[in-house]
PDB file of C-alpha atoms and ligand atoms in Angstrom:
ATOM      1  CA  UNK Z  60       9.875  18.109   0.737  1.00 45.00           C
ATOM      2  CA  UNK Z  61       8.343  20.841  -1.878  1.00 45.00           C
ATOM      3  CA  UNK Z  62       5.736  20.012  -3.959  1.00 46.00           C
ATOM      4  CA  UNK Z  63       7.848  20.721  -7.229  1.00 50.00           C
ATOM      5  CA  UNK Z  64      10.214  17.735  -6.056  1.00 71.00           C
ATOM      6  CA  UNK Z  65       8.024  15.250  -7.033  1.00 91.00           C
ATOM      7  CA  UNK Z  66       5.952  15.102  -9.788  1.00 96.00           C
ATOM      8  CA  UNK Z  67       4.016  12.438 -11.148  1.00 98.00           C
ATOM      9  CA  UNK Z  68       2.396  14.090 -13.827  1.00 97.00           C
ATOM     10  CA  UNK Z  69       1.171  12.034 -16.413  1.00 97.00           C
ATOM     11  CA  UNK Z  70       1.442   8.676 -14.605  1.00 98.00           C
ATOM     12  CA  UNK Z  71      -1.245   6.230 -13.753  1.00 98.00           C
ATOM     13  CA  UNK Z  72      -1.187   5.031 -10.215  1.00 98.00           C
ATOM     14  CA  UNK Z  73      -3.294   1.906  -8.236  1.00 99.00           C
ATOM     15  CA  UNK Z  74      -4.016   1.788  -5.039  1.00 99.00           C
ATOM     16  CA  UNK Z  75      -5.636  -0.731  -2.885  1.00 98.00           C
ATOM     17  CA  UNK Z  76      -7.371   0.293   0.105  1.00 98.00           C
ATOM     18  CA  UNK Z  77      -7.874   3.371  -0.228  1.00 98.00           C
ATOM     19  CA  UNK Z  78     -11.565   4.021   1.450  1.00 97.00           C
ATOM     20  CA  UNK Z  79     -10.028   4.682   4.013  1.00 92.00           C
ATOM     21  CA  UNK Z  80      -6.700   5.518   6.264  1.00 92.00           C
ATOM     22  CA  UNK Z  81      -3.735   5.301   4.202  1.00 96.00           C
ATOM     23  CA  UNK Z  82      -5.150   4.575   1.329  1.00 98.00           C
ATOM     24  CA  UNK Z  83      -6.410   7.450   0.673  1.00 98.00           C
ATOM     25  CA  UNK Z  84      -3.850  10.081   2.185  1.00 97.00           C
ATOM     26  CA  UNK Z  85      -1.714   7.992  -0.618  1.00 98.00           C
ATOM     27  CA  UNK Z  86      -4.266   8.158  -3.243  1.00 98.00           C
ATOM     28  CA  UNK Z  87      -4.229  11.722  -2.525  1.00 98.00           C
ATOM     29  CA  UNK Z  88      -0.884  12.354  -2.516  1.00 98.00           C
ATOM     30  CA  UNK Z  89      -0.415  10.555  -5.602  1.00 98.00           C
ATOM     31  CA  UNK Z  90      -3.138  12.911  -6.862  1.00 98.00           C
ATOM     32  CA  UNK Z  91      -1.892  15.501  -5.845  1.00 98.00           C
ATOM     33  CA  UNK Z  92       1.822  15.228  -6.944  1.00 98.00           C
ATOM     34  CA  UNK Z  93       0.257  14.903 -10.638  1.00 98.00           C
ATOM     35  CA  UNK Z  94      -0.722  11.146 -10.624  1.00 98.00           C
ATOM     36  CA  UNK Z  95      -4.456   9.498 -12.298  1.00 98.00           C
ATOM     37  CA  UNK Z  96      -5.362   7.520  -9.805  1.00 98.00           C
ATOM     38  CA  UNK Z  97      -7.321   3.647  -9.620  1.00 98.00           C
ATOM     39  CA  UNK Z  98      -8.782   3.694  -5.890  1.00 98.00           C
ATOM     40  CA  UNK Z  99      -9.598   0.383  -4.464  1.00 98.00           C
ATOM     41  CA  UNK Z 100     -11.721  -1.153  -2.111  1.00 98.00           C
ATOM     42  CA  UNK Z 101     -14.098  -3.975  -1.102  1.00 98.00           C
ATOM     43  CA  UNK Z 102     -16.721  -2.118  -2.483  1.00 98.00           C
ATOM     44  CA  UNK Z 103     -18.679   1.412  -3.115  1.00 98.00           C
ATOM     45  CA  UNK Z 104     -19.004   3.221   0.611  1.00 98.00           C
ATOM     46  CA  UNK Z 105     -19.429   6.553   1.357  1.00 98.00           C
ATOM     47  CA  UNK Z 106     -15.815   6.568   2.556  1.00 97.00           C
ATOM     48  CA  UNK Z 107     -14.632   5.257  -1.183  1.00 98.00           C
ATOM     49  CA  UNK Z 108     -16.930   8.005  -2.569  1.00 98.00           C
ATOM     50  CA  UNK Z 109     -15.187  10.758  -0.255  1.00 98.00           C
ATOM     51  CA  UNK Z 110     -11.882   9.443  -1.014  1.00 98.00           C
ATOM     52  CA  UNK Z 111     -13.129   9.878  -5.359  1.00 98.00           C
ATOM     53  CA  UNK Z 112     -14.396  13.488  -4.526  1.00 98.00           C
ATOM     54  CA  UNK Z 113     -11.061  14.463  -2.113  1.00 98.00           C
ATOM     55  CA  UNK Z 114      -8.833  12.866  -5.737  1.00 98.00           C
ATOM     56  CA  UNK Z 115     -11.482  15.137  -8.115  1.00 97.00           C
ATOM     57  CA  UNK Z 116     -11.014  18.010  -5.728  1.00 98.00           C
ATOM     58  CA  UNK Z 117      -7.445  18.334  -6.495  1.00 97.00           C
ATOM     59  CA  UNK Z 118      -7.938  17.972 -10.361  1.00 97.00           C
ATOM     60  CA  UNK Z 119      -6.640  14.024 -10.748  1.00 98.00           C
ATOM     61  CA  UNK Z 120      -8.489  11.669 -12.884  1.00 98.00           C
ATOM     62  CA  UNK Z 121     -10.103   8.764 -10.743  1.00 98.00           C
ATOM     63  CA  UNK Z 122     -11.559   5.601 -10.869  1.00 98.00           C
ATOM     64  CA  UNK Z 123     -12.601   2.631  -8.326  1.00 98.00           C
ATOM     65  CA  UNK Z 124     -12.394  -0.982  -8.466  1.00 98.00           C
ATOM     66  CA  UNK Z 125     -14.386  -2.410  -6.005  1.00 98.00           C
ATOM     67  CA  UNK Z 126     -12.999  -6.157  -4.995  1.00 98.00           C
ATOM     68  CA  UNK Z 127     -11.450  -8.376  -2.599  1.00 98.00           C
ATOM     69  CA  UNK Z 128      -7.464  -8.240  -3.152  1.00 98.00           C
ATOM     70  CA  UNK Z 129      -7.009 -11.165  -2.268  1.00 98.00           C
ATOM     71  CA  UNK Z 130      -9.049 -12.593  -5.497  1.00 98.00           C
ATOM     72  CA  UNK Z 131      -7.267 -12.648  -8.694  1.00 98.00           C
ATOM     73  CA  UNK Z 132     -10.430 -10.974 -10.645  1.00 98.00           C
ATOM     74  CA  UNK Z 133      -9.828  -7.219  -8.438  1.00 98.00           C
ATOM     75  CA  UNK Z 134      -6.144  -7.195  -9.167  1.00 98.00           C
ATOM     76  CA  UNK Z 135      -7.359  -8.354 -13.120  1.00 98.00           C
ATOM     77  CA  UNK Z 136      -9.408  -5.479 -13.051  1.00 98.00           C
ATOM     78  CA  UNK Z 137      -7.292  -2.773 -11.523  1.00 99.00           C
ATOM     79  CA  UNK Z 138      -4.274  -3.636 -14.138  1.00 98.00           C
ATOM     80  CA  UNK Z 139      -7.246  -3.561 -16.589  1.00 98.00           C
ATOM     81  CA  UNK Z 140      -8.984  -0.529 -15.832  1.00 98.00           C
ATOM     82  CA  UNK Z 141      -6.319   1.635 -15.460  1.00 98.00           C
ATOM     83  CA  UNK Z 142      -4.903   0.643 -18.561  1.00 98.00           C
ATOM     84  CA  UNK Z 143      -8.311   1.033 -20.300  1.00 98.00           C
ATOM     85  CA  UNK Z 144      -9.445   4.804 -18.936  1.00 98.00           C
ATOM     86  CA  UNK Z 145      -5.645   6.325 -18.180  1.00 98.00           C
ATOM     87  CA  UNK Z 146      -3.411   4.406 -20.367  1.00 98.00           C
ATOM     88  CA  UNK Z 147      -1.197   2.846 -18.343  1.00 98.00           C
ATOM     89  CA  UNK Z 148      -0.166   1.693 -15.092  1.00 98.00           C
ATOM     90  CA  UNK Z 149       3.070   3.453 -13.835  1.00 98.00           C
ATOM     91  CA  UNK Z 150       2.823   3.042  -9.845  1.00 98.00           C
ATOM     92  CA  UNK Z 151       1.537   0.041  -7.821  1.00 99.00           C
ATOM     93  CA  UNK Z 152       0.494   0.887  -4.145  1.00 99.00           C
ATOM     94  CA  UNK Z 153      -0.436  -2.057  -1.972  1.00 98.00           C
ATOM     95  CA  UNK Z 154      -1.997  -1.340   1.240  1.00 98.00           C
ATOM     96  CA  UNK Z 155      -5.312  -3.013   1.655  1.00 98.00           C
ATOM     97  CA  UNK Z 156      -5.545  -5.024   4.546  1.00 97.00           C
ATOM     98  CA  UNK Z 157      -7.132  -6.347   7.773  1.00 97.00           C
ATOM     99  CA  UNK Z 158      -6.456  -7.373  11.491  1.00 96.00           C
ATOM    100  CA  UNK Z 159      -7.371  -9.997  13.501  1.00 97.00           C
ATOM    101  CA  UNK Z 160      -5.138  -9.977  16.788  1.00 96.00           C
ATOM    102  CA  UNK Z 161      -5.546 -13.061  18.588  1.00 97.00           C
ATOM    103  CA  UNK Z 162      -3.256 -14.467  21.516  1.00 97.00           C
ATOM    104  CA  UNK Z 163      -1.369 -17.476  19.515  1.00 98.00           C
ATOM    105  CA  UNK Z 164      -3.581 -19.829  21.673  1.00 98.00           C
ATOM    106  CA  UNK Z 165      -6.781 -18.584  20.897  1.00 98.00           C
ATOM    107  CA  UNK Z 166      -5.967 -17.854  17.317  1.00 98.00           C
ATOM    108  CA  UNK Z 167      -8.437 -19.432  14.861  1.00 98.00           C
ATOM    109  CA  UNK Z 168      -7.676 -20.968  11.407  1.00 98.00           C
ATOM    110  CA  UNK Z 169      -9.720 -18.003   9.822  1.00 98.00           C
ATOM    111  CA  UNK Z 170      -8.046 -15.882  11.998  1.00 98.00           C
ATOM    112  CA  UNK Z 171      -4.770 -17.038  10.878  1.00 98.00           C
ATOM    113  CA  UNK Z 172      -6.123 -17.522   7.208  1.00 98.00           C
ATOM    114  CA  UNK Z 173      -8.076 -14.405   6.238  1.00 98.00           C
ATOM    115  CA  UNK Z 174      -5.194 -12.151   7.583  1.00 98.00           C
ATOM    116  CA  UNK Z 175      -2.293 -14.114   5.115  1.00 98.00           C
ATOM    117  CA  UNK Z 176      -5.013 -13.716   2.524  1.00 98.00           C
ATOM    118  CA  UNK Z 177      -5.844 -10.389   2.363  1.00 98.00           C
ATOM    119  CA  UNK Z 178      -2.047  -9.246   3.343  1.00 98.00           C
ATOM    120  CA  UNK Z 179       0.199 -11.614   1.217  1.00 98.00           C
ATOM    121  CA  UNK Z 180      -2.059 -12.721  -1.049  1.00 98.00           C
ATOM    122  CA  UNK Z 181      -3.602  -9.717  -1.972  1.00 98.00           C
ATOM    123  CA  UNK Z 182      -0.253  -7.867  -2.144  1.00 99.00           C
ATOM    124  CA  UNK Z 183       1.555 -11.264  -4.551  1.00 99.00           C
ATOM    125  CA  UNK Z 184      -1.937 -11.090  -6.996  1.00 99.00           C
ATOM    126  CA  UNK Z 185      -1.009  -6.998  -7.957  1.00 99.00           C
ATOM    127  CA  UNK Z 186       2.486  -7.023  -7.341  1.00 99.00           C
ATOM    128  CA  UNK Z 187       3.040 -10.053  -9.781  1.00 98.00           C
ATOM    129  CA  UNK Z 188       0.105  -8.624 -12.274  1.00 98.00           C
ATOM    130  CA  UNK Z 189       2.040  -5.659 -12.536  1.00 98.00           C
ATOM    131  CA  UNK Z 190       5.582  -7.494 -12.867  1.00 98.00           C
ATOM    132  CA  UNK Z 191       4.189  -9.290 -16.117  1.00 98.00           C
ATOM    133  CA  UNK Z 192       2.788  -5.950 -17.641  1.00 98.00           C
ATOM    134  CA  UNK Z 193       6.124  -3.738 -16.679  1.00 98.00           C
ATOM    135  CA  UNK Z 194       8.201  -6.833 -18.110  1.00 97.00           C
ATOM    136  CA  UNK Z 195       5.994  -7.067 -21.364  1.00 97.00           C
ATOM    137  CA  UNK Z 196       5.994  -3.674 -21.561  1.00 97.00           C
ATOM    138  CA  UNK Z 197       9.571  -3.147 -21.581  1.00 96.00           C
ATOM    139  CA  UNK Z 198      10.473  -6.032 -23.492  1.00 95.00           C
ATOM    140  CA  UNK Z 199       8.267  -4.069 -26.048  1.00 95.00           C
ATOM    141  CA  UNK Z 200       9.608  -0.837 -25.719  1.00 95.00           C
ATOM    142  CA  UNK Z 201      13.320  -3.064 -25.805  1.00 95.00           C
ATOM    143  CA  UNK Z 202      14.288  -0.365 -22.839  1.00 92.00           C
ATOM    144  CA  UNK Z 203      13.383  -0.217 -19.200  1.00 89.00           C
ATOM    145  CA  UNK Z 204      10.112   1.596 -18.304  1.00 88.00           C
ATOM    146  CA  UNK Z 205      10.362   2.317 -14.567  1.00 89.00           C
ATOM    147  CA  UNK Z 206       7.059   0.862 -13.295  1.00 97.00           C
ATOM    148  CA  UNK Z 207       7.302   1.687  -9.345  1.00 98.00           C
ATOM    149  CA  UNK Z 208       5.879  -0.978  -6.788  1.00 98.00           C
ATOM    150  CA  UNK Z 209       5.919   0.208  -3.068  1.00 98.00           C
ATOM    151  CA  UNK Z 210       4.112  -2.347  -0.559  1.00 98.00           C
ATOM    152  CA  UNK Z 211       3.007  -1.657   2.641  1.00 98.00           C
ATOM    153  CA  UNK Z 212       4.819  -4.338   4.797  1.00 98.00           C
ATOM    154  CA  UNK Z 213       5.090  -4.042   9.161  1.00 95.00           C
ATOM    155  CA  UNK Z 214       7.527  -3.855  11.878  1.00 91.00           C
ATOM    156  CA  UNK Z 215       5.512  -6.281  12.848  1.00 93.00           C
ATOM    157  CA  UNK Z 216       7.260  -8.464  10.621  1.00 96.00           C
ATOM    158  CA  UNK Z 217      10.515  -8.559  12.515  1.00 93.00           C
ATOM    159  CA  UNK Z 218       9.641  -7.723  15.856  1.00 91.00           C
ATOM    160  CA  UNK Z 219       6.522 -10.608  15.979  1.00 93.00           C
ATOM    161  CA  UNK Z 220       4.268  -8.203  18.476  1.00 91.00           C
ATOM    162  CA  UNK Z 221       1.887 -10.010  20.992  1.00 93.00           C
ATOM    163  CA  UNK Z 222      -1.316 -11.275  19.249  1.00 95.00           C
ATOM    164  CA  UNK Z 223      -0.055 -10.815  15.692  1.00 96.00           C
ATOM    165  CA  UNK Z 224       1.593 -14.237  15.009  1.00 98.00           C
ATOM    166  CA  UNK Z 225      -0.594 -13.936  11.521  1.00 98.00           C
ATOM    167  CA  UNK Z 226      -0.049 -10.300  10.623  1.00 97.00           C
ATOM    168  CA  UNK Z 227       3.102 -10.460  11.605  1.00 97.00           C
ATOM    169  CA  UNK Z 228       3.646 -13.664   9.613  1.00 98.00           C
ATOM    170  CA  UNK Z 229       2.016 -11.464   6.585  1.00 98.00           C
ATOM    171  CA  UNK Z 230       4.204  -8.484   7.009  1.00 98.00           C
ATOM    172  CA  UNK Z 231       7.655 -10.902   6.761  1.00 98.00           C
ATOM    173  CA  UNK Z 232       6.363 -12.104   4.055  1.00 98.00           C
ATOM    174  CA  UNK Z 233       5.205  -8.863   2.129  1.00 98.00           C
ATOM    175  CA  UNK Z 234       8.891  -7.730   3.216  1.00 98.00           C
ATOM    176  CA  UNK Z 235      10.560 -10.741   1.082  1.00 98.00           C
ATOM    177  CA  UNK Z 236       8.320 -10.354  -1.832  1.00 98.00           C
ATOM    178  CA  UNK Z 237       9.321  -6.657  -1.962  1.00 98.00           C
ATOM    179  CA  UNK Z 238      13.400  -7.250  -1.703  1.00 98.00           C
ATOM    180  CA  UNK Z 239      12.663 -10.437  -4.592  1.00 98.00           C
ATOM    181  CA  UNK Z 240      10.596  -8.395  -6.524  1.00 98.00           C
ATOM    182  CA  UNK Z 241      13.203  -5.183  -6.518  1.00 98.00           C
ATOM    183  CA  UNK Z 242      15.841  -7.816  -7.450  1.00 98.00           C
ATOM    184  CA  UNK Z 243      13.723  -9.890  -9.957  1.00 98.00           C
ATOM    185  CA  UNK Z 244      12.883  -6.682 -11.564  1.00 98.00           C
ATOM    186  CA  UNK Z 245      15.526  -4.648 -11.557  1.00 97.00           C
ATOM    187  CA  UNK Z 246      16.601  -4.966 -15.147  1.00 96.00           C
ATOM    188  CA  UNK Z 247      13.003  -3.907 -16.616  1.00 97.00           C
ATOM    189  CA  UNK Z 248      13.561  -0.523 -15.056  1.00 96.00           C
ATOM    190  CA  UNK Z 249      11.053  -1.568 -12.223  1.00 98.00           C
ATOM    191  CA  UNK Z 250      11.982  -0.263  -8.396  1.00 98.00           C
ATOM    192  CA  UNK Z 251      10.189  -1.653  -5.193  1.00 98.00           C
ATOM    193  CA  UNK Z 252      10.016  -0.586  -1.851  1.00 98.00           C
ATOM    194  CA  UNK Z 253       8.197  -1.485   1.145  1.00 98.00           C
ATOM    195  CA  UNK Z 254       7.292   0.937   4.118  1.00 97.00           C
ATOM    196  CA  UNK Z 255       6.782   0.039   7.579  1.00 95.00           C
ATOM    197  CA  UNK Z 256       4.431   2.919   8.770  1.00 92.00           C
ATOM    198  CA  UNK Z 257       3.010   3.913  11.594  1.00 84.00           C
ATOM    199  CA  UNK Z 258       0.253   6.026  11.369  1.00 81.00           C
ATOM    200  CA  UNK Z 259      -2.741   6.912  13.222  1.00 81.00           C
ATOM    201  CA  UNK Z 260      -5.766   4.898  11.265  1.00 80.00           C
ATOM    202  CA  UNK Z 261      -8.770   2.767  12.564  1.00 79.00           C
ATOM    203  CA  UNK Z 262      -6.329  -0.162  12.004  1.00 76.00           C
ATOM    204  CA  UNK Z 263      -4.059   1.212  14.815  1.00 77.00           C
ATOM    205  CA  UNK Z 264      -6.372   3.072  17.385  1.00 71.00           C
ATOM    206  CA  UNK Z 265      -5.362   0.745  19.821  1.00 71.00           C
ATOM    207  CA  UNK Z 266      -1.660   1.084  19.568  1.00 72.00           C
ATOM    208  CA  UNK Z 267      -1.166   4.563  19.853  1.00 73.00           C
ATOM    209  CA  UNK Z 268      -2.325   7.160  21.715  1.00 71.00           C
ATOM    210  CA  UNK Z 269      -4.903  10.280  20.798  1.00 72.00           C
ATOM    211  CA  UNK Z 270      -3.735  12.773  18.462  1.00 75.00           C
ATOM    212  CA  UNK Z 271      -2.244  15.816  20.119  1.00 74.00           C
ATOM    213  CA  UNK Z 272      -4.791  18.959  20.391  1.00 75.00           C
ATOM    214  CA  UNK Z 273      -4.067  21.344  17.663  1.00 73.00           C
ATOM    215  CA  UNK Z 274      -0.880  21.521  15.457  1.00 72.00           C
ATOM    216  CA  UNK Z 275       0.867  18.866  13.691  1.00 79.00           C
ATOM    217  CA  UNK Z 276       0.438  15.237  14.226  1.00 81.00           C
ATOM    218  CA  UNK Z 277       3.469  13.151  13.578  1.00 76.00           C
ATOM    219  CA  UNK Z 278       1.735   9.819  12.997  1.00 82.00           C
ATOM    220  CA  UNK Z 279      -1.037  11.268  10.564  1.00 86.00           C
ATOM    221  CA  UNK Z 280      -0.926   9.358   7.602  1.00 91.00           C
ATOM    222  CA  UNK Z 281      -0.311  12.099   5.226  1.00 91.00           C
ATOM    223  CA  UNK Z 282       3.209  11.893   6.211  1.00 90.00           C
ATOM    224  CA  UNK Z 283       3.802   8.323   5.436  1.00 93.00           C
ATOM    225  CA  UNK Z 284       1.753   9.192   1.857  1.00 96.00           C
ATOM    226  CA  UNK Z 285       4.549  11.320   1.187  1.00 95.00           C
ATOM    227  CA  UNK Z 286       7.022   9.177   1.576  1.00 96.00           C
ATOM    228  CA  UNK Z 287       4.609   7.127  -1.094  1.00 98.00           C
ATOM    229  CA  UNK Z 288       4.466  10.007  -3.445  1.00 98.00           C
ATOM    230  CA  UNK Z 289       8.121  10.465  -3.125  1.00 97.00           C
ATOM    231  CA  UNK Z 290       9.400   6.643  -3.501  1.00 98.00           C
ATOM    232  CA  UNK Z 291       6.841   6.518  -6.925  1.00 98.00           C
ATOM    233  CA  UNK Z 292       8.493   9.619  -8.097  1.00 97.00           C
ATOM    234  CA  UNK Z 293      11.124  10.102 -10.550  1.00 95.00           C
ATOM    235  CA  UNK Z 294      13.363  11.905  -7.840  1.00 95.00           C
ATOM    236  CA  UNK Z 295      13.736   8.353  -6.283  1.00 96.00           C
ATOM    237  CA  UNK Z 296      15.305   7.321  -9.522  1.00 95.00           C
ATOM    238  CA  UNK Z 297      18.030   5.126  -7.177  1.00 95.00           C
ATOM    239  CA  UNK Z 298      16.132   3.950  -4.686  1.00 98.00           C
ATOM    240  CA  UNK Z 299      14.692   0.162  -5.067  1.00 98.00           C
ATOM    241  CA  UNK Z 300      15.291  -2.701  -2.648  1.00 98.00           C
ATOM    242  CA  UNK Z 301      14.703  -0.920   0.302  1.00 98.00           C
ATOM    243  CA  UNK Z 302      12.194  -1.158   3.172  1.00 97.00           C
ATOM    244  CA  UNK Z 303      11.277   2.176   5.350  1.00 95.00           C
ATOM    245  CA  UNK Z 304       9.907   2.512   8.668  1.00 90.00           C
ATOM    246  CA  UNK Z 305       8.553   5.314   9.310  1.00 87.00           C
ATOM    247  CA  UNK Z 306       8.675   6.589  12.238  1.00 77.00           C
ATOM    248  CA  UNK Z 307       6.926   9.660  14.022  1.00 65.00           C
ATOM    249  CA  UNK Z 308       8.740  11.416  17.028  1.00 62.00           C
ATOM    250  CA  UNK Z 309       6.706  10.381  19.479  1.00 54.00           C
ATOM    251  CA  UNK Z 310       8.053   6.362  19.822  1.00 54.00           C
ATOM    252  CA  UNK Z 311       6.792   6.255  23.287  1.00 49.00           C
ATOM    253  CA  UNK Z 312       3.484   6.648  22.406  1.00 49.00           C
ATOM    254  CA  UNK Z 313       3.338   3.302  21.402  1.00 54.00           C
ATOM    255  CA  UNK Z 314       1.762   1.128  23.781  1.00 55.00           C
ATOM    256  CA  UNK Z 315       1.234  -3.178  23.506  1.00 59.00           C
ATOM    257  CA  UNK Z 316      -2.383  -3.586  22.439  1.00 62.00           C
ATOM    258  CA  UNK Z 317      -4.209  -5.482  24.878  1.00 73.00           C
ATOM    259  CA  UNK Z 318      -5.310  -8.699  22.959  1.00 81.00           C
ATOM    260  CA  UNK Z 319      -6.800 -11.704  24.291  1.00 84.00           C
TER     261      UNK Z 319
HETATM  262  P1  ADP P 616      -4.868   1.347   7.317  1.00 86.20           P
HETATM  263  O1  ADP P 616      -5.217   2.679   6.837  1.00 86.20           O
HETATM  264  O2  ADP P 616      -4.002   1.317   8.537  1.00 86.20           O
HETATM  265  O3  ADP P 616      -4.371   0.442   6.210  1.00 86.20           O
HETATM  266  P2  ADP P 616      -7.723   1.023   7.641  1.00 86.20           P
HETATM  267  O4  ADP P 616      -8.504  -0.038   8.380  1.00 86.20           O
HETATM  268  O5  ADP P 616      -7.922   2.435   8.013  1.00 86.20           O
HETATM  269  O6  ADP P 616      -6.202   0.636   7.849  1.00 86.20           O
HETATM  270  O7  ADP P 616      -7.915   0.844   6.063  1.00 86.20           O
HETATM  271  C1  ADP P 616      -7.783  -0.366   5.413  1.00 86.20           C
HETATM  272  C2  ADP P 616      -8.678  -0.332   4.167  1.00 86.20           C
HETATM  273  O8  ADP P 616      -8.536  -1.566   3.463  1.00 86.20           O
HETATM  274  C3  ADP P 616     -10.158  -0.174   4.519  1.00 86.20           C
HETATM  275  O9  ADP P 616     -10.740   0.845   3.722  1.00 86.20           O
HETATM  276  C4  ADP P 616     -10.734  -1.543   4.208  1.00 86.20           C
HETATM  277  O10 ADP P 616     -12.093  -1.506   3.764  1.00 86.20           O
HETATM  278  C5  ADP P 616      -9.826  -2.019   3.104  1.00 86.20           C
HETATM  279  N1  ADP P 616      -9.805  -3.472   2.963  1.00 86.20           N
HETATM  280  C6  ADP P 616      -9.821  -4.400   3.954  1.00 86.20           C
HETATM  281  N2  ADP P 616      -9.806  -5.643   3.434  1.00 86.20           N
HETATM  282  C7  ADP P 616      -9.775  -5.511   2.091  1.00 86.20           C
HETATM  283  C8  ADP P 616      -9.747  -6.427   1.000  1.00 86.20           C
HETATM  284  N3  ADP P 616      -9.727  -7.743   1.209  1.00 86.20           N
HETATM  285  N4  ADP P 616      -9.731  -5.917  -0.272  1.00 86.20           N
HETATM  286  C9  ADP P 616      -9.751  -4.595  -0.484  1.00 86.20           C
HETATM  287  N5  ADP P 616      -9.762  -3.678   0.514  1.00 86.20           N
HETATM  288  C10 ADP P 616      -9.786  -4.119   1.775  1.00 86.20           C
END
């Protein structure tokens, strides 16, 4: 995919997360592709300040929320602040999120609890924040306004993987809020996706493998980001509904975390 394919120039995007990992290969891609961007994370870090300088390097306007997703004030003040400093909010990226794999019988309640929070909470609070301003907005503009949503759900989800009965319970349900959303919203222009990636980050060091020495690695997460920058572009104009896995080549990498 060429740069020139997808443009988001002059659109506001939020993304949650993004101190690290995927979050910010897709804050940068967003950036990149043309995008202002609203980072998010729990709070300032040197990683969230890396991920503002890598966003400034390529020219995009930044910001940061810092903030829990899971409360309603962060995704409050991500609709807010984006609107306030950029104008607008034009792309919704949900990725922030947390493990806690736990065989089922050793599972605690804030095992259980903390992972639905931060996963399906956190992606309802600034998925449906966004759903009333896209709605309001096109009810204003009496046309639709293509707002893009694309959450970051889990194969997890349908395959139920040892010692992830609650992230896998999240990622089912951030798959069903996607497809309702995409229907729900449909006739306000809005289109939402959900990926299923798999990606080398510090959430997944135990799953796959080392990187390969030199050359191109297929589960970097700059190549899920561009299937991010793609799905909020206006090339995927007829694309909503729809849930992505995305794969790498290199399947058998993937080995069952050991999990007690
Ligand atoms: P991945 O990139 O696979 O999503 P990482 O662990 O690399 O996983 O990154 C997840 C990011 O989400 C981290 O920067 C982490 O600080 C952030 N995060 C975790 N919990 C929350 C939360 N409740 N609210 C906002 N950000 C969070």
């Amino acid at each position: 995919m060429s740069e020139s394919e997808v443009s988001l120039e002059g659109l506001v995007a939020i993304v949650t997360g993004a101190g690290a990992g995927l979050g910010r290969s897709e804050a940068i891609a967003l950036a990149r592709a043309g995008a202002a961007v609203v980072i998010n994370d729990l709070g300032p870090s040197d990683a969230v300040d890396d991920t503002l300088d890598q966003l400034r390097a390529v020219g995009a306007d930044a910001a940061f929320v810092g903030g829990d997703v899971s409360e309603r004030v962060t995704a409050d003040a991500l609709m807010s602040t984006a609107q306030e400093r950029f104008g607008s909010v034009d792309i919704v990226v949900n990725n922030a999120g947390v493990v806690r794999d736990r065989m089922l019988f050793n599972m605690s309640d804030d095992d259980w609890d903390l992972v639905l929070k931060v996963h399906l909470r956190g992606h309802f609070l600034l998925s449906r924040n966004a759903a009333q301003y896209w709605r309001a907005k096109s009810k204003d503009a009496g046309a639709p306004i293509y707002g893009r949503l694309v959450n970051t759900s889990s194969e997890a989800g349908l395959l139920g993987p040892e010692g992830q009965a609650n992230y896998g319970a999240a990622k089912a349900g951030i798959t069903a809020l996607t497809l309702s959303a995409a229907r729900g919203l449909s006739r306000y222009g809005v289109r939402a996706n959900a990926i299923c990636p798999r990606a080398r980050t510090s959430m997944t060091e135990g799953v796959f493998g080392a990187a390969p020495d030199g050359g191109d690695d297929p589960l970097s997460p700059e190549h899920v980001a561009e299937l991010v920058a793609y799905l909020a572009s206006p090339a995927a104009a007829a694309i909503s509904g729809q849930v992505f896995v995305v794969y790498g080549p290199m399947v058998a990498l993937m080995a069952a975390p050991t999990v007690e």
